[in-house]
Coordinates of N, CA and C in Angstrom, one line a residue:
M1462 N -14.8 -148.0 66.5 CA -15.9 -148.7 67.3 C -15.7 -149.8 68.2
K1463 N -15.0 -150.4 67.4 CA -14.3 -151.8 68.2 C -13.1 -151.8 68.9
I1464 N -12.3 -150.6 68.8 CA -11.5 -150.5 70.0 C -12.3 -149.7 71.1
F1465 N -12.8 -149.0 70.7 CA -13.9 -148.4 72.1 C -14.6 -149.2 72.9
F1466 N -15.0 -150.2 72.3 CA -15.7 -150.9 73.0 C -14.7 -152.1 74.1
I1467 N -13.3 -152.2 73.0 CA -12.5 -153.2 74.0 C -12.1 -152.6 75.2
N1468 N -11.5 -150.9 75.0 CA -11.3 -150.1 76.1 C -11.8 -149.7 76.7
F1469 N -13.2 -149.6 76.7 CA -14.4 -149.5 78.0 C -14.5 -150.6 78.6
T1470 N -14.6 -152.1 78.1 CA -14.2 -153.4 78.7 C -13.2 -153.4 79.5
L1471 N -11.9 -153.2 79.0 CA -11.2 -153.4 80.1 C -11.4 -152.4 81.0
S1472 N -11.3 -150.9 80.6 CA -11.9 -150.1 81.8 C -12.9 -150.1 83.2
I1473 N -14.1 -150.9 83.0 CA -14.7 -151.9 83.3 C -14.3 -153.1 84.7
I1474 N -13.1 -153.7 83.9 CA -12.9 -154.9 85.1 C -11.2 -154.2 85.6
V1475 N -10.9 -153.3 84.7 CA -9.8 -152.4 86.4 C -10.7 -152.1 87.3
V1476 N -11.5 -150.9 86.9 CA -12.3 -150.0 88.0 C -13.1 -151.3 88.4
F1477 N -14.0 -152.9 88.6 CA -14.1 -153.6 89.6 C -13.0 -154.3 90.1
I1478 N -11.6 -154.7 89.3 CA -10.6 -155.4 90.2 C -10.2 -154.7 91.2
V1479 N -10.0 -153.4 91.1 CA -9.7 -152.1 92.2 C -10.8 -152.1 93.6
T1480 N -11.9 -152.0 92.7 CA -13.0 -151.5 94.0 C -13.0 -153.4 94.6
Q1481 N -13.0 -154.0 94.0 CA -12.7 -155.2 94.9 C -11.4 -155.3 96.0
V1482 N -10.5 -155.2 95.1 CA -9.2 -155.3 95.9 C -9.0 -154.3 97.1
F1483 N -9.4 -152.6 97.3 CA -9.4 -151.9 98.0 C -10.5 -151.0 98.9
F1484 N -11.6 -151.2 98.5 CA -13.0 -150.5 98.8 C -14.1 -151.3 99.0
L1485 N -14.9 -151.7 97.9 CA -15.8 -152.5 98.4 C -15.8 -154.1 98.1
R1486 N -16.0 -155.3 98.9 CA -15.8 -156.3 98.3 C -17.8 -157.2 98.3
I1487 N -17.9 -157.7 97.4 CA -19.1 -158.8 97.5 C -19.0 -160.0 98.2
Y1488 N -19.8 -160.5 98.8 CA -19.7 -161.8 99.9 C -21.0 -162.2 99.5
F1489 N -21.0 -163.7 99.1 CA -22.3 -164.8 99.6 C -22.0 -165.5 101.2
V1490 N -22.9 -165.1 101.7 CA -22.9 -166.6 103.0 C -23.3 -167.8 102.7
P1491 N -22.0 -168.5 103.2 CA -22.1 -170.2 102.7 C -22.4 -170.5 103.8
T1492 N -22.7 -170.4 105.1 CA -23.0 -171.2 106.1 C -24.5 -170.9 106.9
K1493 N -24.6 -171.3 108.0 CA -26.0 -170.7 108.6 C -25.3 -170.4 109.9
S1494 N -23.6 -170.0 110.3 CA -23.5 -169.8 111.5 C -24.1 -167.9 111.6
M1495 N -24.5 -167.7 110.6 CA -25.1 -166.1 111.5 C -26.4 -166.2 111.3
E1496 N -27.0 -167.4 111.4 CA -28.7 -167.1 110.8 C -28.8 -165.9 112.1
P1497 N -30.3 -166.0 112.3 CA -31.6 -165.4 111.0 C -30.7 -163.9 110.4
T1498 N -30.4 -163.4 111.0 CA -29.3 -162.1 110.7 C -29.0 -162.2 109.3
Y1499 N -28.0 -163.5 108.5 CA -27.8 -163.0 107.4 C -28.1 -164.6 107.0
K1500 N -28.7 -165.1 106.0 CA -29.5 -166.2 106.1 C -28.2 -167.1 104.9
I1501 N -28.1 -168.7 104.9 CA -27.2 -168.8 103.8 C -27.7 -168.8 102.1
D1502 N -26.5 -168.0 101.5 CA -26.7 -167.6 99.9 C -27.3 -166.3 100.0
S1503 N -27.6 -165.3 100.7 CA -27.5 -163.9 101.2 C -26.3 -163.5 100.7
V1504 N -26.4 -162.1 99.5 CA -25.4 -161.7 99.5 C -25.4 -160.2 100.2
I1505 N -24.0 -160.1 101.0 CA -23.8 -159.2 101.3 C -22.5 -158.3 101.0
V1506 N -22.1 -156.9 101.4 CA -21.3 -156.4 100.8 C -20.2 -155.3 102.1
A1507 N -18.7 -155.5 102.1 CA -18.5 -155.1 102.8 C -17.1 -154.0 102.4
T1508 N -17.2 -153.1 103.5 CA -16.1 -151.8 103.0 C -14.8 -152.6 103.5
L1509 N -13.6 -152.1 102.8 CA -12.7 -152.8 102.9 C -11.3 -151.6 103.7
F1510 N -12.2 -150.5 103.8 CA -11.1 -149.8 104.2 C -11.1 -148.9 105.8
D1511 N -12.3 -149.6 106.4 CA -12.4 -149.0 107.7 C -11.3 -149.2 108.8
Y1512 N -10.6 -150.3 108.4 CA -9.4 -150.2 109.3 C -7.8 -150.4 108.7
G1513 N -8.0 -149.5 107.7 CA -6.4 -149.3 107.3 C -6.9 -150.0 105.6
I1514 N -5.2 -149.6 104.7 CA -5.8 -150.2 103.1 C -4.9 -152.0 103.4
L1515 N -6.0 -152.5 103.0 CA -5.7 -153.6 102.6 C -4.1 -153.8 101.8
N1516 N -3.3 -154.9 102.3 CA -2.4 -155.4 101.5 C -2.9 -156.4 100.5
P1517 N -3.1 -156.0 99.2 CA -3.6 -157.4 98.2 C -2.7 -158.4 98.2
Y1518 N -3.7 -159.9 98.4 CA -3.1 -161.0 98.3 C -2.7 -162.0 97.3
S1519 N -1.9 -162.6 96.7 CA -2.0 -163.3 95.4 C -3.5 -164.9 96.0
P1520 N -3.8 -164.6 94.7 CA -5.2 -165.8 94.9 C -4.3 -167.2 94.8
F1521 N -3.1 -167.5 94.6 CA -2.9 -168.4 94.3 C -1.7 -169.2 95.1
S1522 N -0.7 -168.0 95.8 CA 0.3 -168.4 96.7 C -0.7 -167.4 98.3
Q1523 N -1.1 -166.9 97.9 CA -1.7 -166.0 99.5 C -0.9 -165.6 100.1
T1524 N 0.6 -164.7 99.2 CA 1.1 -164.3 99.8 C 0.7 -162.4 99.4
P1525 N 1.4 -162.0 100.4 CA 0.9 -160.5 100.1 C 1.8 -159.9 98.5
L1526 N 1.3 -159.4 97.8 CA 2.0 -158.6 97.0 C 2.9 -157.8 96.9
I1527 N 3.2 -156.8 98.2 CA 3.4 -155.5 98.5 C 4.4 -155.7 100.1
S1528 N 5.6 -155.9 99.8 CA 6.3 -156.4 100.8 C 6.2 -155.5 101.9
S1529 N 5.6 -155.6 103.3 CA 5.5 -154.7 104.6 C 5.9 -155.4 105.6
K1530 N 7.0 -154.9 106.0 CA 8.1 -155.1 107.4 C 7.2 -155.0 108.4
A1531 N 6.0 -154.3 108.5 CA 4.9 -154.2 110.1 C 4.4 -155.6 109.7
N1532 N 4.4 -156.4 109.2 CA 3.5 -157.6 108.8 C 2.0 -157.3 109.4
S1533 N 1.5 -156.3 109.4 CA 0.2 -155.8 109.9 C -1.1 -156.1 108.9
G1534 N -0.7 -156.9 107.9 CA -1.9 -157.1 106.7 C -2.7 -156.2 105.8
H1535 N -1.7 -154.9 106.1 CA -2.0 -153.6 106.0 C -1.5 -152.8 105.2
I1536 N -1.2 -152.1 103.6 CA -0.1 -151.3 103.4 C -0.4 -150.3 104.5
L1537 N -1.2 -149.4 104.8 CA -1.5 -148.7 105.5 C -2.2 -149.3 106.7
D1538 N -1.5 -149.0 108.3 CA -2.5 -149.4 108.9 C -3.7 -148.1 109.7
S1539 N -4.1 -148.3 110.5 CA -5.6 -147.3 111.1 C -5.4 -147.2 112.3
T1540 N -5.6 -146.3 112.8 CA -6.1 -146.3 114.4 C -7.6 -146.8 114.9
A1541 N -8.7 -146.7 113.7 CA -9.8 -147.1 113.8 C -9.7 -148.7 114.1
R1542 N -10.5 -149.1 115.2 CA -10.7 -150.9 115.4 C -12.2 -151.3 115.7
P1543 N -12.7 -152.4 115.4 CA -13.7 -152.9 115.2 C -14.2 -152.9 117.0
E1544 N -15.2 -151.8 116.8 CA -15.8 -152.4 118.2 C -16.9 -153.7 118.6
R1545 N -17.4 -153.5 119.6 CA -18.2 -154.9 120.1 C -19.1 -154.8 119.2
G1546 N -19.9 -155.6 119.0 CA -21.2 -155.9 118.3 C -21.3 -155.5 116.3
D1547 N -19.6 -155.4 116.1 CA -19.5 -155.4 114.6 C -19.8 -156.6 113.8
V1548 N -20.2 -156.6 113.0 CA -20.0 -157.6 112.6 C -19.0 -157.1 111.0
I1549 N -18.1 -158.6 111.3 CA -16.6 -158.2 110.5 C -16.6 -159.5 109.6
V1550 N -15.5 -158.8 108.5 CA -15.3 -159.8 107.6 C -13.3 -160.3 108.1
F1551 N -13.2 -161.3 108.0 CA -11.4 -161.1 108.5 C -11.3 -162.7 107.8
R1552 N -9.7 -162.6 107.4 CA -9.3 -164.0 107.1 C -9.4 -165.0 108.6
N1553 N -9.6 -166.4 107.7 CA -9.5 -167.6 108.5 C -8.2 -168.1 109.4
P1554 N -7.7 -167.9 110.4 CA -6.4 -168.2 110.9 C -6.0 -169.4 110.9
L1555 N -6.9 -170.2 110.5 CA -6.0 -171.9 109.6 C -5.6 -172.1 108.4
C1556 N -6.8 -171.0 107.6 CA -6.1 -170.9 106.3 C -6.4 -169.7 105.4
P1557 N -5.6 -168.3 105.9 CA -5.9 -167.1 105.3 C -6.3 -166.7 104.5
K1558 N -6.4 -167.8 103.4 CA -7.3 -167.4 102.2 C -8.6 -167.6 101.8
A1559 N -9.1 -168.2 103.1 CA -10.2 -168.3 103.1 C -11.1 -167.1 104.6
H1560 N -12.1 -166.5 103.5 CA -12.8 -165.2 104.5 C -13.9 -166.0 105.3
L1561 N -14.0 -165.3 106.7 CA -15.1 -165.6 107.4 C -16.0 -164.6 108.1
M1562 N -17.0 -164.0 108.2 CA -17.7 -163.4 108.9 C -18.7 -164.1 110.1
K1563 N -18.4 -163.2 111.1 CA -18.6 -162.9 112.5 C -19.0 -161.8 113.0
R1564 N -19.5 -161.8 114.3 CA -20.0 -160.3 115.0 C -18.4 -160.5 116.3
V1565 N -18.2 -159.2 116.2 CA -17.3 -159.1 117.3 C -17.8 -159.4 118.7
F1566 N -17.5 -160.3 119.5 CA -17.8 -160.5 120.7 C -17.5 -159.7 121.9
A1567 N -15.6 -159.7 121.5 CA -15.1 -159.0 123.1 C -13.5 -158.3 122.1
V1568 N -13.1 -157.3 122.7 CA -11.9 -156.5 121.9 C -10.7 -157.1 122.9
G1569 N -9.5 -156.4 123.0 CA -8.6 -155.9 123.9 C -8.9 -155.6 125.1
G1570 N -8.0 -156.5 126.2 CA -8.7 -155.7 127.1 C -9.8 -156.5 127.9
D1571 N -11.1 -157.5 127.5 CA -12.1 -158.1 127.8 C -11.6 -159.3 128.3
E1572 N -12.2 -159.7 128.8 CA -12.4 -161.4 129.0 C -13.5 -162.2 128.8
V1573 N -13.0 -163.2 128.2 CA -14.8 -163.8 127.6 C -14.8 -165.4 128.9
R1574 N -15.9 -165.7 128.9 CA -15.6 -167.2 129.6 C -17.0 -167.8 129.0
F1575 N -16.7 -169.2 128.4 CA -17.5 -169.9 127.9 C -18.0 -171.0 128.8
T1576 N -19.2 -171.0 128.9 CA -19.6 -172.9 129.6 C -21.0 -173.5 128.9
C1577 N -21.6 -174.5 129.2 CA -22.7 -174.8 128.9 C -23.4 -174.0 128.7
D1578 N -23.9 -173.2 129.3 CA -25.1 -172.0 128.9 C -24.6 -170.8 128.2
G1579 N -23.2 -170.7 127.9 CA -23.1 -170.2 126.8 C -22.0 -168.6 126.8
L1580 N -21.7 -167.7 126.3 CA -20.8 -166.8 126.5 C -21.1 -165.7 127.2
Y1581 N -19.7 -165.8 128.4 CA -20.1 -164.8 129.5 C -19.3 -163.3 128.8
L1582 N -19.5 -162.3 129.4 CA -18.6 -161.2 128.8 C -17.8 -160.5 129.9
K1583 N -16.5 -159.9 130.1 CA -16.2 -159.3 131.3 C -15.3 -158.2 130.5
R1584 N -15.8 -156.6 130.6 CA -15.1 -155.6 130.1 C -14.4 -154.8 131.0
P1585 N -13.9 -154.0 131.0 CA -12.8 -153.2 131.8 C -13.6 -152.8 133.0
Q1586 N -14.7 -152.1 132.3 CA -15.7 -151.1 133.4 C -15.8 -152.1 134.3
D1587 N -16.7 -153.8 133.7 CA -17.3 -154.6 134.5 C -17.1 -155.4 135.5
K1588 N -17.9 -155.4 136.7 CA -17.2 -156.1 138.1 C -17.3 -157.5 138.1
E1589 N -18.0 -157.8 137.6 CA -18.3 -159.5 137.3 C -18.9 -159.9 135.5
F1590 N -18.8 -160.9 135.3 CA -19.1 -161.4 133.9 C -20.4 -161.4 133.6
I1591 N -20.6 -160.6 132.5 CA -22.2 -160.9 131.9 C -22.2 -161.7 131.4
F1592 N -23.6 -162.6 131.0 CA -24.4 -163.7 130.2 C -24.1 -162.7 129.0
D1593 N -23.8 -163.1 128.0 CA -23.6 -162.4 125.9 C -25.0 -160.8 126.3
P1594 N -24.5 -159.8 126.7 CA -24.7 -158.8 126.8 C -25.3 -158.5 125.1
Y1595 N -24.9 -158.9 124.3 CA -25.6 -158.3 122.9 C -27.1 -159.0 122.5
K1596 N -26.9 -160.2 122.8 CA -28.3 -161.2 123.0 C -29.7 -160.0 123.0
E1597 N -30.0 -159.3 123.8 CA -30.7 -158.2 124.0 C -31.0 -157.2 122.6
Q1598 N -29.4 -156.6 122.3 CA -29.3 -155.7 121.6 C -29.7 -155.8 120.3
F1599 N -29.2 -157.1 119.5 CA -29.0 -157.7 118.5 C -30.1 -159.0 118.4
A1600 N -31.7 -159.1 117.5 CA -32.6 -159.1 117.8 C -31.9 -161.0 117.2
G1601 N -30.7 -161.0 116.4 CA -30.1 -162.4 115.9 C -29.7 -163.1 116.2
I1602 N -29.3 -162.5 117.6 CA -28.5 -163.8 118.2 C -29.2 -164.6 119.1
H1603 N -29.2 -165.8 119.0 CA -29.6 -166.7 120.2 C -28.8 -168.1 120.1
Y1604 N -29.4 -168.5 121.0 CA -28.9 -170.5 122.0 C -30.0 -171.0 121.3
D1605 N -29.7 -172.5 121.1 CA -30.4 -173.9 120.8 C -31.2 -173.8 122.4
E1606 N -32.7 -174.2 122.4 CA -33.4 -174.1 123.9 C -32.5 -175.4 124.8
D1607 N -32.1 -176.4 124.4 CA -31.4 -177.6 125.2 C -30.6 -176.9 125.1
S1608 N -29.9 -176.1 126.1 CA -28.4 -175.7 126.4 C -27.6 -176.9 126.9
A1609 N -28.1 -178.1 127.3 CA -26.8 -178.9 127.9 C -26.5 -180.0 126.7
M1610 N -26.8 -179.2 125.6 CA -26.5 -180.1 123.9 C -25.2 -178.8 123.3
M1611 N -25.3 -178.0 123.8 CA -23.9 -177.2 123.2 C -22.6 -177.5 122.9
F1612 N -22.1 -177.8 123.6 CA -20.7 -179.3 123.8 C -20.9 -180.2 122.3
N1613 N -21.8 -181.1 122.1 CA -22.5 -181.9 121.7 C -22.8 -181.0 120.0
T1614 N -23.3 -180.2 120.1 CA -23.6 -179.7 118.8 C -21.9 -179.0 118.0
L1615 N -21.4 -178.3 119.4 CA -20.5 -177.9 118.7 C -19.3 -178.2 118.3
E1616 N -19.4 -179.3 118.8 CA -18.1 -180.6 118.1 C -18.3 -181.0 116.7
H1617 N -19.9 -180.9 116.4 CA -20.2 -181.3 115.2 C -19.6 -180.2 114.1
E1618 N -19.9 -178.6 114.6 CA -19.6 -177.5 114.0 C -17.8 -177.3 113.9
Y1619 N -17.2 -178.2 114.7 CA -15.9 -178.2 115.1 C -15.3 -179.0 113.8
Q1620 N -15.6 -180.1 113.6 CA -14.9 -180.9 112.6 C -15.8 -180.3 111.4
K1621 N -17.2 -180.0 111.2 CA -17.4 -179.8 109.7 C -16.8 -178.1 109.3
G1622 N -16.3 -177.2 110.2 CA -15.7 -176.1 110.0 C -13.9 -176.6 109.4
L1623 N -13.5 -177.8 110.0 CA -12.0 -177.5 109.8 C -12.3 -178.6 108.5
E1624 N -13.5 -179.3 108.7 CA -13.5 -180.1 107.1 C -13.0 -179.1 106.1
E1625 N -14.2 -177.8 106.2 CA -14.4 -177.3 105.4 C -13.3 -175.7 104.8
T1626 N -12.3 -176.1 105.9 CA -11.2 -175.3 105.9 C -10.0 -175.7 105.5
L1627 N -10.0 -176.9 105.5 CA -8.8 -177.9 105.4 C -9.3 -178.9 104.0
N1628 N -10.8 -178.4 103.1 CA -10.8 -179.1 101.7 C -10.7 -180.6 102.2
N1629 N -11.8 -181.1 103.4 CA -11.6 -182.8 103.6 C -10.6 -183.3 104.3
K1630 N -9.3 -182.5 104.3 CA -8.1 -183.0 104.4 C -8.5 -183.9 105.9
D1631 N -7.5 -184.7 106.3 CA -7.2 -185.1 107.8 C -7.2 -184.3 108.5
T1632 N -7.9 -184.2 109.4 CA -8.1 -183.4 110.7 C -7.7 -184.0 112.1
S1633 N -7.5 -185.2 112.5 CA -7.4 -186.2 113.3 C -5.9 -185.2 114.2
E1634 N -5.1 -184.2 113.6 CA -3.7 -183.9 113.8 C -4.2 -182.4 114.4
M1635 N -5.5 -182.0 114.3 CA -5.6 -180.4 115.0 C -6.9 -180.9 115.7
A1636 N -7.4 -181.8 116.3 CA -8.7 -182.0 116.4 C -8.6 -181.7 118.2
S1637 N -7.2 -182.1 118.7 CA -6.7 -181.7 120.1 C -6.7 -180.4 120.1
S1638 N -6.9 -179.3 119.7 CA -7.4 -178.2 119.8 C -8.1 -177.7 120.4
K1639 N -9.2 -179.2 120.1 CA -10.9 -178.0 121.1 C -11.1 -179.3 122.3
S1640 N -10.0 -179.5 122.6 CA -9.7 -180.2 124.2 C -9.9 -179.2 125.1
N1641 N -10.1 -177.8 125.0 CA -10.4 -176.8 125.7 C -12.1 -176.7 126.1
L1642 N -13.0 -177.3 125.5 CA -14.2 -178.0 125.5 C -14.3 -179.0 126.4
D1643 N -13.5 -180.0 126.5 CA -13.5 -181.0 127.3 C -13.6 -180.4 128.9
T1644 N -14.8 -180.4 129.5 CA -14.6 -180.1 130.7 C -15.9 -181.1 131.7
P1645 N -15.5 -181.5 132.2 CA -16.6 -182.7 133.2 C -17.6 -181.9 133.6
D1646 N -17.3 -180.6 134.5 CA -18.7 -180.0 135.4 C -19.1 -178.9 134.8
C1647 N -18.6 -178.7 133.1 CA -19.0 -177.9 132.3 C -19.9 -176.6 133.1
Q1648 N -18.5 -176.1 133.7 CA -18.7 -175.0 134.6 C -17.8 -173.9 133.5
N1649 N -16.2 -173.9 133.6 CA -16.0 -173.1 132.5 C -14.9 -174.2 131.6
A1650 N -15.6 -173.8 130.2 CA -14.5 -174.6 129.4 C -13.7 -173.7 129.2
F1651 N -13.6 -172.4 129.0 CA -11.9 -171.5 129.2 C -12.7 -170.2 129.6
I1652 N -11.5 -169.3 129.9 CA -11.9 -168.2 130.3 C -10.6 -167.3 129.6
W1653 N -10.5 -166.5 129.1 CA -10.1 -166.3 127.4 C -9.5 -164.8 127.6
K1654 N -8.8 -164.0 128.4 CA -8.5 -162.1 128.2 C -7.5 -162.0 126.9
L1655 N -8.4 -161.3 126.7 CA -7.5 -160.5 125.2 C -6.7 -159.2 125.4
E1656 N -5.9 -159.5 124.7 CA -4.8 -158.8 124.7 C -4.9 -157.9 123.4
K1657 N -4.4 -156.5 123.6 CA -4.4 -155.9 122.8 C -4.3 -155.9 120.6
D1658 N -5.1 -155.2 120.1 CA -5.6 -155.6 119.1 C -5.8 -157.0 118.7
T1659 N -6.8 -157.7 119.4 CA -7.4 -159.1 119.2 C -8.7 -159.0 119.4
F1660 N -9.3 -159.6 118.9 CA -11.1 -159.6 118.6 C -11.4 -161.0 118.8
F1661 N -12.6 -161.2 119.4 CA -12.7 -162.5 119.6 C -14.9 -162.6 119.0
M1662 N -14.1 -163.3 118.2 CA -15.5 -163.6 116.6 C -16.4 -164.3 116.9
V1663 N -17.4 -164.1 117.2 CA -18.5 -165.5 117.4 C -19.7 -165.0 116.7
G1664 N -20.2 -166.3 116.1 CA -21.5 -166.4 115.0 C -22.7 -166.6 115.6
D1665 N -23.6 -165.2 115.0 CA -24.9 -165.2 115.9 C -25.8 -166.6 116.5
N1666 N -25.5 -167.2 115.1 CA -26.2 -168.6 115.9 C -25.8 -169.4 116.6
R1667 N -25.1 -169.0 118.2 CA -24.3 -169.3 118.7 C -24.1 -170.9 118.7
N1668 N -24.9 -171.5 118.8 CA -25.1 -173.4 118.7 C -24.4 -174.1 117.7
H1669 N -24.3 -173.2 116.4 CA -24.3 -173.8 115.3 C -23.0 -172.9 114.3
S1670 N -21.7 -172.4 115.2 CA -21.1 -171.9 114.3 C -19.2 -171.6 114.8
F1671 N -18.5 -171.9 113.7 CA -17.3 -172.2 113.5 C -16.4 -171.0 113.8
D1672 N -16.0 -170.5 115.0 CA -15.3 -169.3 115.4 C -14.2 -169.4 116.3
S1673 N -14.1 -167.9 117.0 CA -13.1 -168.2 117.7 C -13.3 -168.9 119.1
R1674 N -14.2 -169.3 119.1 CA -14.2 -170.8 120.5 C -13.5 -172.0 119.7
F1675 N -13.2 -171.9 118.9 CA -12.4 -172.8 118.2 C -10.7 -172.9 117.5
F1676 N -10.9 -171.7 116.7 CA -9.4 -171.0 116.5 C -8.8 -170.0 117.2
G1677 N -9.5 -169.4 118.3 CA -8.7 -168.6 119.1 C -9.4 -167.2 118.4
V1678 N -8.5 -166.1 118.9 CA -8.8 -164.8 118.5 C -8.0 -164.2 117.3
I1679 N -8.6 -163.2 117.2 CA -8.1 -162.5 115.5 C -7.5 -161.3 115.5
P1680 N -6.3 -161.4 115.3 CA -4.9 -160.5 115.5 C -5.7 -159.4 114.4
Y1681 N -5.9 -157.7 114.5 CA -5.3 -157.3 113.8 C -5.2 -157.3 112.3
K1682 N -4.0 -158.2 111.6 CA -3.3 -158.3 110.6 C -4.4 -159.2 109.6
F1683 N -5.4 -160.0 110.6 CA -6.1 -160.7 109.6 C -7.6 -159.9 109.3
L1684 N -7.9 -158.8 110.2 CA -9.1 -157.7 109.1 C -9.1 -157.7 108.0
V1685 N -9.9 -157.5 107.5 CA -10.0 -157.9 105.8 C -11.7 -156.0 106.0
G1686 N -12.7 -156.3 106.6 CA -13.2 -155.2 106.2 C -14.8 -155.0 107.3
K1687 N -15.4 -154.5 107.2 CA -17.0 -154.5 108.3 C -18.0 -154.4 107.0
V1688 N -18.7 -155.0 107.5 CA -19.9 -155.9 106.4 C -20.9 -154.3 107.0
R1689 N -21.3 -153.8 105.8 CA -22.1 -152.5 105.4 C -23.6 -152.7 105.1
W1690 N -23.8 -154.0 104.3 CA -25.2 -154.1 103.6 C -25.5 -155.5 103.5
Q1691 N -26.9 -155.7 103.2 CA -27.3 -157.1 102.8 C -27.8 -156.6 101.4
V1692 N -27.4 -157.2 100.7 CA -28.3 -157.1 99.2 C -29.3 -157.7 99.1
F1693 N -29.7 -159.1 99.0 CA -30.7 -160.1 99.5 C -30.5 -161.3 100.3

């Protein structure tokens, strides 16, 4: 009976680990960047096989456990890619051991413009930039009422995001990466054209999100999975 209990327990542990590595993963939402769609401390489940089979990483060194010449972050690649509007879990490019959750704002071939008013998107079929086309589609997407405070608010989010990413280490050397937000006329903080297999990720809480406006586009190799369910 004792041996059976031990074997049963070990089997459960193995199944849980395999599931967490290759199929499903449970996450706690740590910030308000996706509010009110996903609130702080809510629990979400992401599927891990949507964009290929992930290469498992060592939890200590964050090096791939399986050698891959393709350096795609996946043992097996997939032709499937995130679509605009999908909520995705991906590796933080500044600290790959940390996972972030944001909504896909733009994909390869798109152009993104960011101003004091917010985000604009120009897809290949568009003749001009369109203001945040997802705002009407997804009720959780919102901006603060005072758009003039956009850059001041985002500066705070930038510094907070860096501190969380780097475990409160000195971030002075990286602060210059935010210089693209320092614009006197506030018309075009930046215009970004995305290359193939790159994705521009933004939080639904537009004024309070540490996202691609700071750390740039996310390449395919950093994709982890697609958010499917909110448990609570």
